[in-house]
XYZ file of C-alpha atoms in Angstrom:
608
model
C 4.019 -10.794 67.701
C 3.125 -13.436 65.130
C 4.993 -13.286 61.805
C 3.293 -13.918 58.484
C 5.757 -14.583 55.673
C 4.975 -13.291 52.162
C 6.886 -11.843 49.236
C 7.068 -8.084 48.920
C 9.273 -6.760 46.129
C 11.108 -10.093 46.149
C 11.817 -9.745 49.911
C 10.573 -11.611 53.006
C 8.718 -9.256 55.327
C 7.107 -9.863 58.722
C 3.883 -8.067 59.502
C 2.132 -7.947 62.863
C -1.172 -9.706 63.096
C -4.084 -8.001 64.757
C -6.243 -9.286 67.525
C -9.679 -10.737 66.928
C -11.773 -7.765 65.840
C -14.678 -6.339 67.840
C -16.828 -3.270 67.107
C -15.197 -1.156 64.378
C -12.607 -3.866 63.920
C -15.348 -6.255 62.843
C -15.992 -4.014 59.838
C -12.291 -4.104 58.979
C -12.279 -7.854 59.319
C -15.336 -8.220 57.064
C -13.797 -5.874 54.482
C -10.499 -7.770 54.596
C -12.331 -11.049 54.064
C -14.262 -9.566 51.127
C -11.130 -8.145 49.475
C -9.268 -11.420 50.003
C -12.056 -13.361 48.318
C -12.019 -10.934 45.377
C -8.255 -11.295 44.932
C -8.327 -15.087 45.242
C -11.221 -15.486 42.817
C -10.420 -12.941 40.108
C -6.665 -12.301 40.293
C -5.988 -15.729 38.863
C -2.565 -15.179 37.277
C -0.515 -15.847 40.397
C 2.773 -15.287 38.608
C 1.908 -11.639 38.006
C 2.808 -9.279 40.869
C 0.065 -7.688 42.950
C 0.473 -4.005 43.775
C -0.884 -2.876 47.175
C -1.016 0.895 47.695
C -2.020 2.312 51.100
C -1.802 5.602 52.918
C -0.239 6.318 56.297
C -3.428 5.557 58.196
C -3.636 2.920 60.934
C -6.953 1.525 59.711
C -5.555 1.079 56.217
C -2.447 -0.641 57.544
C -4.564 -3.084 59.584
C -6.817 -3.749 56.617
C -3.909 -4.315 54.199
C -2.171 -6.622 56.676
C -5.248 -8.789 57.116
C -5.794 -9.016 53.341
C -2.225 -10.118 52.741
C -2.301 -12.676 55.567
C -5.598 -14.211 54.434
C -4.580 -14.839 50.806
C -4.842 -18.510 49.911
C -2.346 -18.479 47.032
C 1.308 -17.547 47.100
C 2.073 -14.556 44.901
C 4.485 -11.659 44.554
C 3.180 -8.613 46.404
C 4.709 -5.193 46.141
C 3.902 -2.375 48.558
C 3.929 1.235 47.468
C 6.808 2.026 49.830
C 9.043 -0.376 47.920
C 7.901 0.597 44.428
C 10.827 -0.072 42.085
C 9.381 1.068 38.763
C 7.605 -2.077 37.578
C 5.708 -1.141 34.413
C 2.239 -2.070 33.219
C 0.669 -3.221 36.486
C -2.225 -5.604 35.858
C -3.393 -6.411 39.416
C -3.787 -3.864 42.170
C -5.505 -3.117 45.504
C -5.639 0.550 46.504
C -6.664 1.987 49.901
C -7.877 5.588 50.236
C -9.326 7.477 53.153
C -11.880 9.494 51.189
C -12.913 10.656 47.726
C -10.424 13.519 47.624
C -7.470 11.205 48.160
C -8.993 8.716 45.743
C -8.985 11.340 42.997
C -5.369 12.212 43.826
C -4.484 8.535 43.514
C -6.002 8.363 40.023
C -3.534 10.977 38.838
C -0.834 8.287 38.762
C -2.932 6.025 36.536
C -1.123 6.561 33.257
C -1.299 4.018 30.458
C 2.479 3.563 30.692
C 2.300 2.362 34.326
C -1.060 0.601 34.504
C -2.652 -1.750 32.019
C -5.993 -0.243 31.084
C -7.675 -3.680 31.086
C -6.149 -4.737 34.390
C -8.049 -5.775 37.537
C -8.154 -3.098 40.225
C -9.882 -3.039 43.615
C -10.314 0.341 45.311
C -11.124 0.640 49.012
C -12.634 3.846 50.424
C -12.746 4.116 54.196
C -15.601 6.580 54.031
C -17.797 7.665 51.106
C -21.415 8.690 50.578
C -23.562 7.538 47.669
C -22.918 10.693 45.560
C -19.201 10.272 46.228
C -19.383 6.665 45.036
C -20.965 7.893 41.803
C -18.257 10.554 41.469
C -15.572 7.900 41.981
C -16.925 5.802 39.115
C -17.216 8.884 36.907
C -13.489 9.419 37.442
C -12.745 5.762 36.685
C -14.730 5.930 33.454
C -12.822 9.019 32.327
C -9.684 6.890 32.590
C -11.478 4.085 30.693
C -10.822 1.633 33.539
C -13.501 -1.019 33.154
C -12.372 -3.856 35.408
C -12.732 -2.106 38.731
C -14.690 -2.638 41.930
C -15.107 -0.277 44.857
C -15.294 -1.365 48.507
C -16.674 1.244 50.953
C -16.488 0.829 54.724
C -19.828 2.420 55.624
C -21.692 1.061 58.630
C -21.072 -2.281 60.194
C -20.597 -4.106 56.906
C -18.538 -3.152 53.855
C -20.396 -2.162 50.710
C -19.320 -3.459 47.304
C -19.918 -1.604 43.997
C -19.083 -2.009 40.308
C -20.316 -0.262 37.163
C -21.181 -0.768 33.508
C -20.651 2.032 30.973
C -23.134 0.621 28.460
C -26.628 -0.638 29.118
C -30.160 -0.377 27.782
C -30.533 3.033 29.412
C -27.034 4.510 29.297
C -24.403 5.027 26.608
C -20.919 5.922 27.725
C -22.048 6.848 31.228
C -21.242 4.716 34.270
C -24.234 2.937 35.718
C -23.301 2.020 39.296
C -24.453 -1.290 40.771
C -24.328 -2.256 44.425
C -23.414 -5.928 44.835
C -25.184 -7.658 47.733
C -23.967 -11.177 47.020
C -20.600 -11.143 45.306
C -20.368 -14.930 45.148
C -23.262 -15.084 42.642
C -22.354 -11.961 40.643
C -19.657 -11.371 38.053
C -17.763 -8.464 39.560
C -15.411 -7.642 36.695
C -16.223 -7.212 33.002
C -14.138 -9.923 31.386
C -15.366 -9.286 27.839
C -17.429 -6.346 26.642
C -19.703 -8.139 24.179
C -22.624 -5.721 23.848
C -22.710 -1.949 23.446
C -26.530 -1.940 23.424
C -26.743 0.076 20.230
C -24.673 2.937 21.629
C -22.707 5.094 19.184
C -18.950 4.807 18.644
C -17.175 7.475 16.614
C -15.130 6.254 13.654
C -12.540 8.535 12.066
C -12.004 7.871 8.370
C -12.069 9.384 4.880
C -12.592 8.403 1.245
C -9.789 6.103 0.079
C -11.012 3.189 -2.083
C -10.831 0.239 -1.907
C -10.295 0.518 1.838
C -13.062 3.001 2.599
C -15.705 4.278 0.209
C -18.567 6.565 1.205
C -21.942 5.538 -0.145
C -23.996 8.222 -1.887
C -27.253 9.533 -0.369
C -29.144 7.618 -3.051
C -27.621 4.378 -1.764
C -28.314 4.950 1.930
C -30.303 7.306 4.128
C -27.522 7.748 6.696
C -23.751 8.147 6.287
C -22.424 4.681 5.569
C -19.250 3.236 4.106
C -18.076 0.162 2.293
C -14.714 -0.960 0.999
C -13.074 -3.935 2.661
C -12.121 -1.970 5.797
C -15.601 -0.472 5.781
C -16.982 -4.012 5.632
C -14.744 -4.909 8.569
C -16.055 -2.180 10.871
C -19.570 -2.981 9.680
C -19.093 -6.559 10.846
C -17.657 -5.323 14.156
C -20.649 -3.036 14.580
C -23.070 -5.878 14.013
C -21.231 -8.327 16.245
C -20.774 -5.954 19.193
C -24.056 -4.087 18.669
C -22.802 -0.524 18.380
C -23.810 2.255 16.014
C -21.198 3.900 13.808
C -20.882 7.672 13.790
C -18.500 8.638 10.980
C -16.203 11.626 11.498
C -13.909 12.889 8.736
C -10.628 14.727 9.445
C -10.809 18.530 9.396
C -9.927 20.259 6.123
C -10.025 16.857 4.403
C -6.418 16.320 5.534
C -6.717 12.510 5.207
C -4.049 10.640 7.203
C -2.302 13.746 8.458
C 1.096 13.890 10.114
C 1.622 12.325 13.571
C 3.447 14.433 16.145
C 3.541 14.581 19.960
C 2.212 18.120 19.647
C 0.452 19.422 16.587
C -0.737 16.334 14.728
C -2.952 16.869 11.700
C -5.711 15.019 9.878
C -6.893 11.668 11.181
C -3.938 11.513 13.581
C -5.162 14.676 15.305
C -8.750 13.564 15.937
C -7.473 10.215 17.234
C -4.894 11.828 19.493
C -7.472 14.315 20.828
C -9.923 11.427 21.446
C -12.467 13.127 19.197
C -13.110 9.656 17.737
C -12.943 6.222 19.315
C -10.964 4.536 16.522
C -9.829 5.155 12.960
C -9.380 3.271 9.696
C -8.246 4.097 6.161
C -5.208 2.173 4.888
C -3.371 2.815 8.156
C -0.045 1.017 8.187
C 1.977 0.531 11.342
C 4.405 3.410 11.834
C 6.734 4.140 14.738
C 5.683 7.811 14.717
C 2.028 6.824 15.006
C 2.718 4.325 17.766
C 4.271 7.083 19.881
C 0.989 8.973 20.158
C -1.629 6.297 19.382
C -2.305 2.655 20.088
C -2.355 0.193 17.180
C -4.704 -2.760 17.117
C -4.197 -6.184 15.675
C -3.090 -6.288 12.021
C -6.204 -7.291 10.075
C -4.577 -7.439 6.622
C -1.062 -7.570 5.163
C -0.540 -5.819 1.856
C 2.538 -4.816 -0.147
C 3.894 -1.384 -0.993
C 4.971 -0.972 -4.613
C 4.920 1.521 -7.459
C 2.198 2.106 -10.021
C 4.190 2.745 -13.173
C 3.289 4.544 -16.402
C 3.351 2.919 -19.774
C 6.623 3.180 -21.648
C 7.320 6.149 -23.891
C 5.255 5.989 -27.109
C 6.946 4.937 -30.318
C 7.859 7.764 -32.674
C 6.577 7.886 -36.273
C 9.794 6.461 -37.711
C 10.058 3.881 -34.916
C 6.657 2.532 -35.934
C 7.966 1.915 -39.450
C 10.853 -0.047 -38.007
C 8.798 -2.140 -35.562
C 7.980 -5.116 -37.863
C 11.633 -6.210 -37.665
C 13.861 -6.349 -34.648
C 17.087 -4.416 -34.547
C 19.149 -7.469 -35.511
C 17.098 -8.058 -38.669
C 17.434 -4.424 -39.698
C 21.178 -4.590 -39.156
C 21.382 -7.626 -41.424
C 19.223 -5.971 -44.115
C 21.158 -2.709 -44.044
C 24.467 -4.580 -43.970
C 23.441 -6.664 -46.954
C 22.336 -3.615 -48.976
C 25.499 -1.776 -48.036
C 27.646 -4.760 -48.989
C 26.007 -5.127 -52.422
C 26.231 -1.376 -53.058
C 29.903 -1.462 -52.115
C 30.483 -4.382 -54.503
C 28.813 -2.441 -57.341
C 31.088 0.520 -56.697
C 34.151 -1.733 -56.649
C 33.108 -3.331 -59.958
C 33.199 0.082 -61.597
C 36.986 -0.242 -61.446
C 36.840 -3.693 -63.089
C 36.857 -4.438 -66.807
C 33.689 -4.429 -68.889
C 33.826 -8.232 -69.263
C 33.705 -8.715 -65.483
C 30.803 -6.269 -65.065
C 28.883 -7.827 -67.953
C 29.366 -11.297 -66.448
C 28.025 -10.311 -63.017
C 25.125 -7.958 -63.684
C 24.587 -8.047 -67.417
C 25.737 -6.408 -70.621
C 24.747 -2.794 -71.133
C 23.506 -2.370 -67.538
C 24.620 1.128 -66.586
C 22.245 1.455 -63.563
C 23.125 -1.563 -61.413
C 23.053 0.452 -58.186
C 19.664 1.951 -59.012
C 18.302 -1.465 -59.982
C 19.408 -2.806 -56.590
C 17.014 -0.504 -54.758
C 14.413 -0.704 -57.509
C 13.954 -4.414 -56.826
C 13.747 -3.744 -53.091
C 10.800 -1.408 -53.704
C 9.220 -3.892 -56.189
C 9.930 -1.656 -59.175
C 10.337 -2.873 -62.765
C 13.592 -3.365 -64.717
C 13.965 -2.049 -68.286
C 17.155 -3.994 -69.095
C 17.487 -7.689 -68.224
C 20.778 -9.598 -68.184
C 21.334 -12.194 -70.873
C 23.871 -14.427 -69.200
C 22.685 -17.238 -66.905
C 24.840 -16.248 -63.931
C 23.601 -12.645 -63.943
C 19.998 -13.825 -64.318
C 20.453 -16.257 -61.435
C 21.734 -13.480 -59.178
C 18.793 -11.266 -60.170
C 16.174 -13.966 -59.514
C 17.656 -14.774 -56.114
C 17.641 -11.092 -55.191
C 14.026 -10.651 -56.373
C 12.856 -13.680 -54.348
C 14.755 -12.509 -51.296
C 13.299 -9.003 -51.482
C 9.815 -10.398 -52.149
C 9.879 -12.445 -48.945
C 11.273 -9.585 -46.849
C 8.817 -7.089 -48.335
C 5.764 -9.338 -47.984
C 6.484 -10.127 -44.322
C 7.170 -6.465 -43.609
C 3.981 -5.243 -45.271
C 1.909 -7.894 -43.526
C 3.076 -6.735 -40.102
C 3.222 -3.032 -40.837
C -0.545 -2.431 -40.911
C -0.992 -3.906 -37.450
C 1.931 -2.008 -35.977
C 0.834 1.310 -37.490
C -2.553 1.022 -35.747
C -1.075 -0.244 -32.509
C -0.800 2.265 -29.669
C 2.002 0.282 -28.052
C 4.814 1.958 -26.174
C 8.309 1.026 -25.206
C 8.669 -1.456 -22.331
C 8.029 0.334 -19.002
C 10.523 0.580 -16.153
C 9.045 -2.105 -13.890
C 11.599 -2.697 -11.112
C 12.440 -0.630 -8.044
C 16.130 -0.531 -8.973
C 15.247 0.489 -12.511
C 13.163 3.389 -11.235
C 16.022 4.535 -9.007
C 18.378 4.561 -12.009
C 15.867 6.427 -14.164
C 14.836 10.072 -13.940
C 11.200 9.322 -13.047
C 9.595 11.352 -10.272
C 8.149 9.742 -7.146
C 4.555 10.763 -6.370
C 3.991 9.846 -2.726
C 1.946 10.660 0.352
C 3.653 12.811 2.965
C 3.938 9.872 5.381
C 5.877 7.758 2.863
C 9.230 9.510 3.279
C 10.404 6.599 5.411
C 10.698 4.400 2.316
C 13.480 6.662 1.007
C 15.640 6.779 4.128
C 18.100 4.299 2.561
C 18.835 6.765 -0.249
C 18.072 10.390 0.718
C 19.301 11.610 -2.669
C 16.037 10.325 -4.155
C 14.035 12.860 -2.140
C 14.820 15.565 -4.693
C 12.712 13.586 -7.182
C 9.778 13.305 -4.758
C 6.481 15.019 -5.552
C 3.968 15.031 -2.688
C 0.365 14.193 -3.516
C -1.836 16.992 -2.129
C -4.446 15.764 0.373
C -8.002 15.595 -0.852
C -10.911 13.314 -1.511
C -9.504 10.045 -2.911
C -6.193 11.736 -3.692
C -4.462 8.411 -4.341
C -7.110 7.463 -6.877
C -6.647 10.805 -8.663
C -2.880 10.240 -8.838
C -3.395 6.757 -10.281
C -5.875 8.098 -12.840
C -3.246 10.581 -14.016
C -0.759 7.758 -14.593
C -3.190 5.339 -16.235
C -4.609 8.015 -18.570
C -1.029 9.008 -19.514
C -1.408 12.577 -18.313
C 1.651 11.766 -16.212
C 4.413 9.958 -18.082
C 7.458 10.985 -16.058
C 6.467 9.690 -12.635
C 5.487 6.672 -10.544
C 3.014 6.524 -7.666
C 3.794 4.786 -4.372
C 0.683 2.809 -3.399
C -0.416 -0.538 -2.042
C -1.239 -3.525 -4.209
C -4.926 -3.027 -3.368
C -4.994 0.473 -4.902
C -3.852 -0.902 -8.276
C -6.153 -3.934 -8.132
C -9.143 -1.673 -7.413
C -8.290 0.638 -10.305
C -7.942 -2.249 -12.777
C -11.385 -3.543 -11.820
C -13.472 -0.402 -11.378
C -11.638 2.284 -13.377
C -10.290 0.362 -16.333
C -11.953 2.764 -18.756
C -9.390 5.356 -17.622
C -6.485 3.126 -18.562
C -4.798 -0.030 -17.358
C -2.318 0.259 -14.498
C 0.869 -1.728 -14.157
C 2.968 -2.239 -11.066
C 6.588 -2.938 -10.374
C 7.494 -6.612 -10.292
C 9.097 -6.221 -6.875
C 7.790 -4.387 -3.810
C 9.396 -2.044 -1.322
C 8.084 -3.752 1.811
C 5.171 -5.458 3.438
C 2.358 -3.272 4.742
C 0.402 -4.600 7.748
C -2.772 -2.551 8.228
C -4.351 -1.919 11.606
C -7.071 0.040 13.334
C -5.593 2.900 15.347
C -7.007 4.020 18.696
C -6.338 6.819 21.175
C -3.608 6.012 23.648
C -6.067 5.331 26.494
C -8.930 3.085 25.439
C -10.374 -0.306 26.296
C -11.554 -0.886 22.713
C -8.283 -2.398 21.497
C -8.718 -5.793 23.101
C -12.472 -5.777 22.598
C -12.195 -5.323 18.830
C -9.019 -7.419 18.482
C -10.865 -10.455 19.765
C -13.578 -10.133 17.113
C -11.075 -9.275 14.360
C -9.214 -12.481 15.166
C -12.409 -14.468 14.656
C -13.079 -12.683 11.349
C -9.581 -13.491 10.071
C -9.918 -17.135 11.099
C -13.181 -17.388 9.163
C -11.478 -16.052 6.004
C -13.851 -13.097 5.690
C -11.074 -10.522 5.358
C -9.576 -12.201 2.303
C -13.044 -12.551 0.785
C -13.782 -8.837 1.210
C -10.414 -7.821 -0.233
C -10.802 -9.963 -3.352
C -14.283 -8.587 -3.943
C -12.964 -5.071 -4.573
C -10.009 -5.698 -6.895
C -8.680 -7.458 -9.978
C -5.558 -9.232 -8.775
C -4.832 -10.966 -12.071
C -3.608 -7.626 -13.429
C -5.087 -8.414 -16.821
C -7.426 -5.837 -18.386
C -10.908 -7.109 -19.103
C -12.407 -6.528 -22.528
C -14.177 -3.206 -22.776
C -15.968 -4.158 -25.980
C -15.588 -5.911 -29.316
C -12.629 -4.646 -31.272
C -12.696 -4.226 -35.043
C -10.220 -2.969 -37.631
C -10.154 0.746 -38.089
C -8.828 2.790 -41.022
C -5.404 4.311 -40.776
C -5.304 7.936 -39.735
C -2.718 10.603 -40.439
C -0.999 9.980 -37.099
C -0.490 6.340 -38.049
C 1.439 7.163 -41.244
C 3.437 10.132 -39.993
C 6.552 7.975 -40.318
C 5.885 7.541 -44.048
C 5.591 11.290 -44.463
C 8.801 11.791 -42.526
C 10.564 9.232 -44.735
C 9.290 10.966 -47.898
C 10.585 14.294 -46.591
C 14.006 12.717 -46.067
C 13.987 11.397 -49.633
C 12.935 14.778 -51.006
C 15.749 16.368 -49.073
C 18.222 13.880 -50.570
C 16.852 14.641 -54.052
C 17.362 18.343 -53.492
C 20.927 17.689 -52.344
C 21.668 15.636 -55.498
C 20.081 18.319 -57.671
C 22.279 20.940 -56.007
C 25.349 18.802 -56.674
C 24.352 18.484 -60.328
C 24.172 22.260 -60.580
C 27.500 22.702 -58.852
C 29.166 20.112 -61.077
C 29.081 22.561 -64.006
C 31.512 24.743 -62.052
C 33.552 22.076 -60.277
C 35.402 19.698 -62.531
C 36.216 17.143 -59.799
C 32.563 16.942 -58.828
C 31.516 16.407 -62.451
C 34.011 13.571 -62.832
C 32.743 11.890 -59.689
C 29.115 12.028 -60.829
C 29.948 10.808 -64.310
C 31.876 7.926 -62.779
C 28.755 6.844 -60.873
C 26.514 7.177 -63.900
C 28.489 5.961 -66.903
C 30.384 2.983 -65.505
C-alpha cells in the first residue's frame, strides 16, 4: 500500500492508491483527472478548506481518493465523516450515485452552512439527460450559480454547467455541455448581463428616497428619488427590467418577524420580490430574516420640530424691548412714583422745590409725559424745570424707539424659540410621532414611550406627518425622520411651511438594499453600487432632491400690509385692563362716602 499524505480536518491521513485503471476504471481515472483540473484551476484560494462529501460506495471512494492524490496544490481538505461544523463552506466537491441521492444532498444546502456564491462541483455516477436538467433545476431553486456537474456516462465523463439568464431564457437554467473545459469558463465569476430579464423590486412611495411617477410622466410604472435613481442605474448597467411590487395593504416597511412579517419585510421574506428599497436602515431584526447589501448612503436620524408657541397679544406689545429693559423701565416708574408718595409727607417748600409750586397732580403728570400728554401747570423754578425736561427727553427717546419697532412686531408672525435639542425634547412634554420600527431609539429611556404616537402606514405617511408640523396643525409633537426627509420638504413643499430640525441627531442611519435570505444578487449589485459610490453619483442624486442649507427660499416679493384686528388684540386687552382699573377707582370713590378711612386715603392722594 502506498501512502499519500494530505490534510483532512487538520489531520494526516493515509489513503490507498489504486492500480492503473482499465475498462470501467479508465472512466474513473478520466473523471478524477477532470475534477482535479477543475479544483486546481478554479479553487484558487488555497487557504480556504475544501469540503469533499462522498457516499459509502466503492466507486466514489476510488474517485475521491484519486482526486485528492492528484491535486497539485497543498490545501486543507475535510471529509464528510470528519465534519466538525465549519460554517459557510466556499469550496466543495460532492459525489452522488444518482439523481435521487443528489436531491437528498441538496437538502443540507442552507445559507448558514454554504456560501451561496461558492464554487461547487457535483459528480453523478449515473444520470440521463432529463435527470441532468432536473439536477440544474434544483440547483437554480437554491440560487447556486457557480456549479458544474460531472456525469460518468459511457467511457468518458461528461461535464455540464448552466446559465439562468440568456437571450432566450429568463430565470430558467439553460444547460450547456462542455466539450473542452480548458477553453471554456466553467463558473460564472460575475453576472454582468441579465439580457433584459425582469427583476422584481419591492418598494413604496416615500420621497425623497422613492417617488412614483404619474401616468402622464411615463407609460409604465417607474420611480425616481435618489434610491429610485440608484436602482435605475443598476438596471441600466446590468441590463435587467424593473417590475415594481408594492407591499400589500400599503403597509410600507412593515414589521420584521421570523414568522408573520408584514409590509415590505413580508414580500422580501417570502421571496415575492428579488430586492427592496425605501429608506431601509440596517436593523438587527431585519438581518435575522433578510440579507442586507452594501450601505449605499449614510444619513442621520433627527427630529423635525414645530415652531415655538406663538406670542400672545400682550406679549407682542412687549416684544420691542427685552425683559431687562422692561424691568428697568418699570423699576424707574415705580421708583419715581414712590418718591412722589414720600414727598406728600414733606413740607410744601420741599415739594414746590422738586416738582413745582401749585402742582397737585405730580403722579398723574408722571404718566402723562410717558404717554406724550400735555401739562397744564409748569414749574417755575429752574431745578423743577430741569427735572421735567430730562424726563420728557427720556420718555421721548423710549417712546420713539418703541413705536418704531412696534409696527414691525405687530405684523410679525414670529413664535417663541423652538425646542431644538434632543435633551430639550426629552425634558419637554412634546409627543414623539414615529414609525413603528423606530422604537429602538427609545430603549435607553422606556419612560418616553408613553409620549409616543405611531404614524399610521399609508402613501407617503412621513411626508403627511411633516406637513402637519410645518403647517402648524401639530404644535405639541416632533417627528422622527432622516435629514433627507426635512431637506426634501424644504425644497419641494416650502409653501406648506418651513421645517426645522434638532441641532443634534440621535444616530447615524446607513441605508441598504435588502434581499431575501437566499439570493446571489447581493454581491452582483454590491459590486456596481461600489462603483457608483466611487464616482460620486450617490451624493449628486441626494443633493438634487433636497435643500440642505435649511434656509427657506423666497416665495415672492413681500410688501407691507395693513394691521388687522388680530395684530392689535394686545392693545384692546390693555384698554380693557385700564377700563377695569377705572371701574375699580370709581367704585372706591362711591364707597368713600360711607367709609371715612377710605375717604381720607383718597384725599391724601389728591390734595397733597
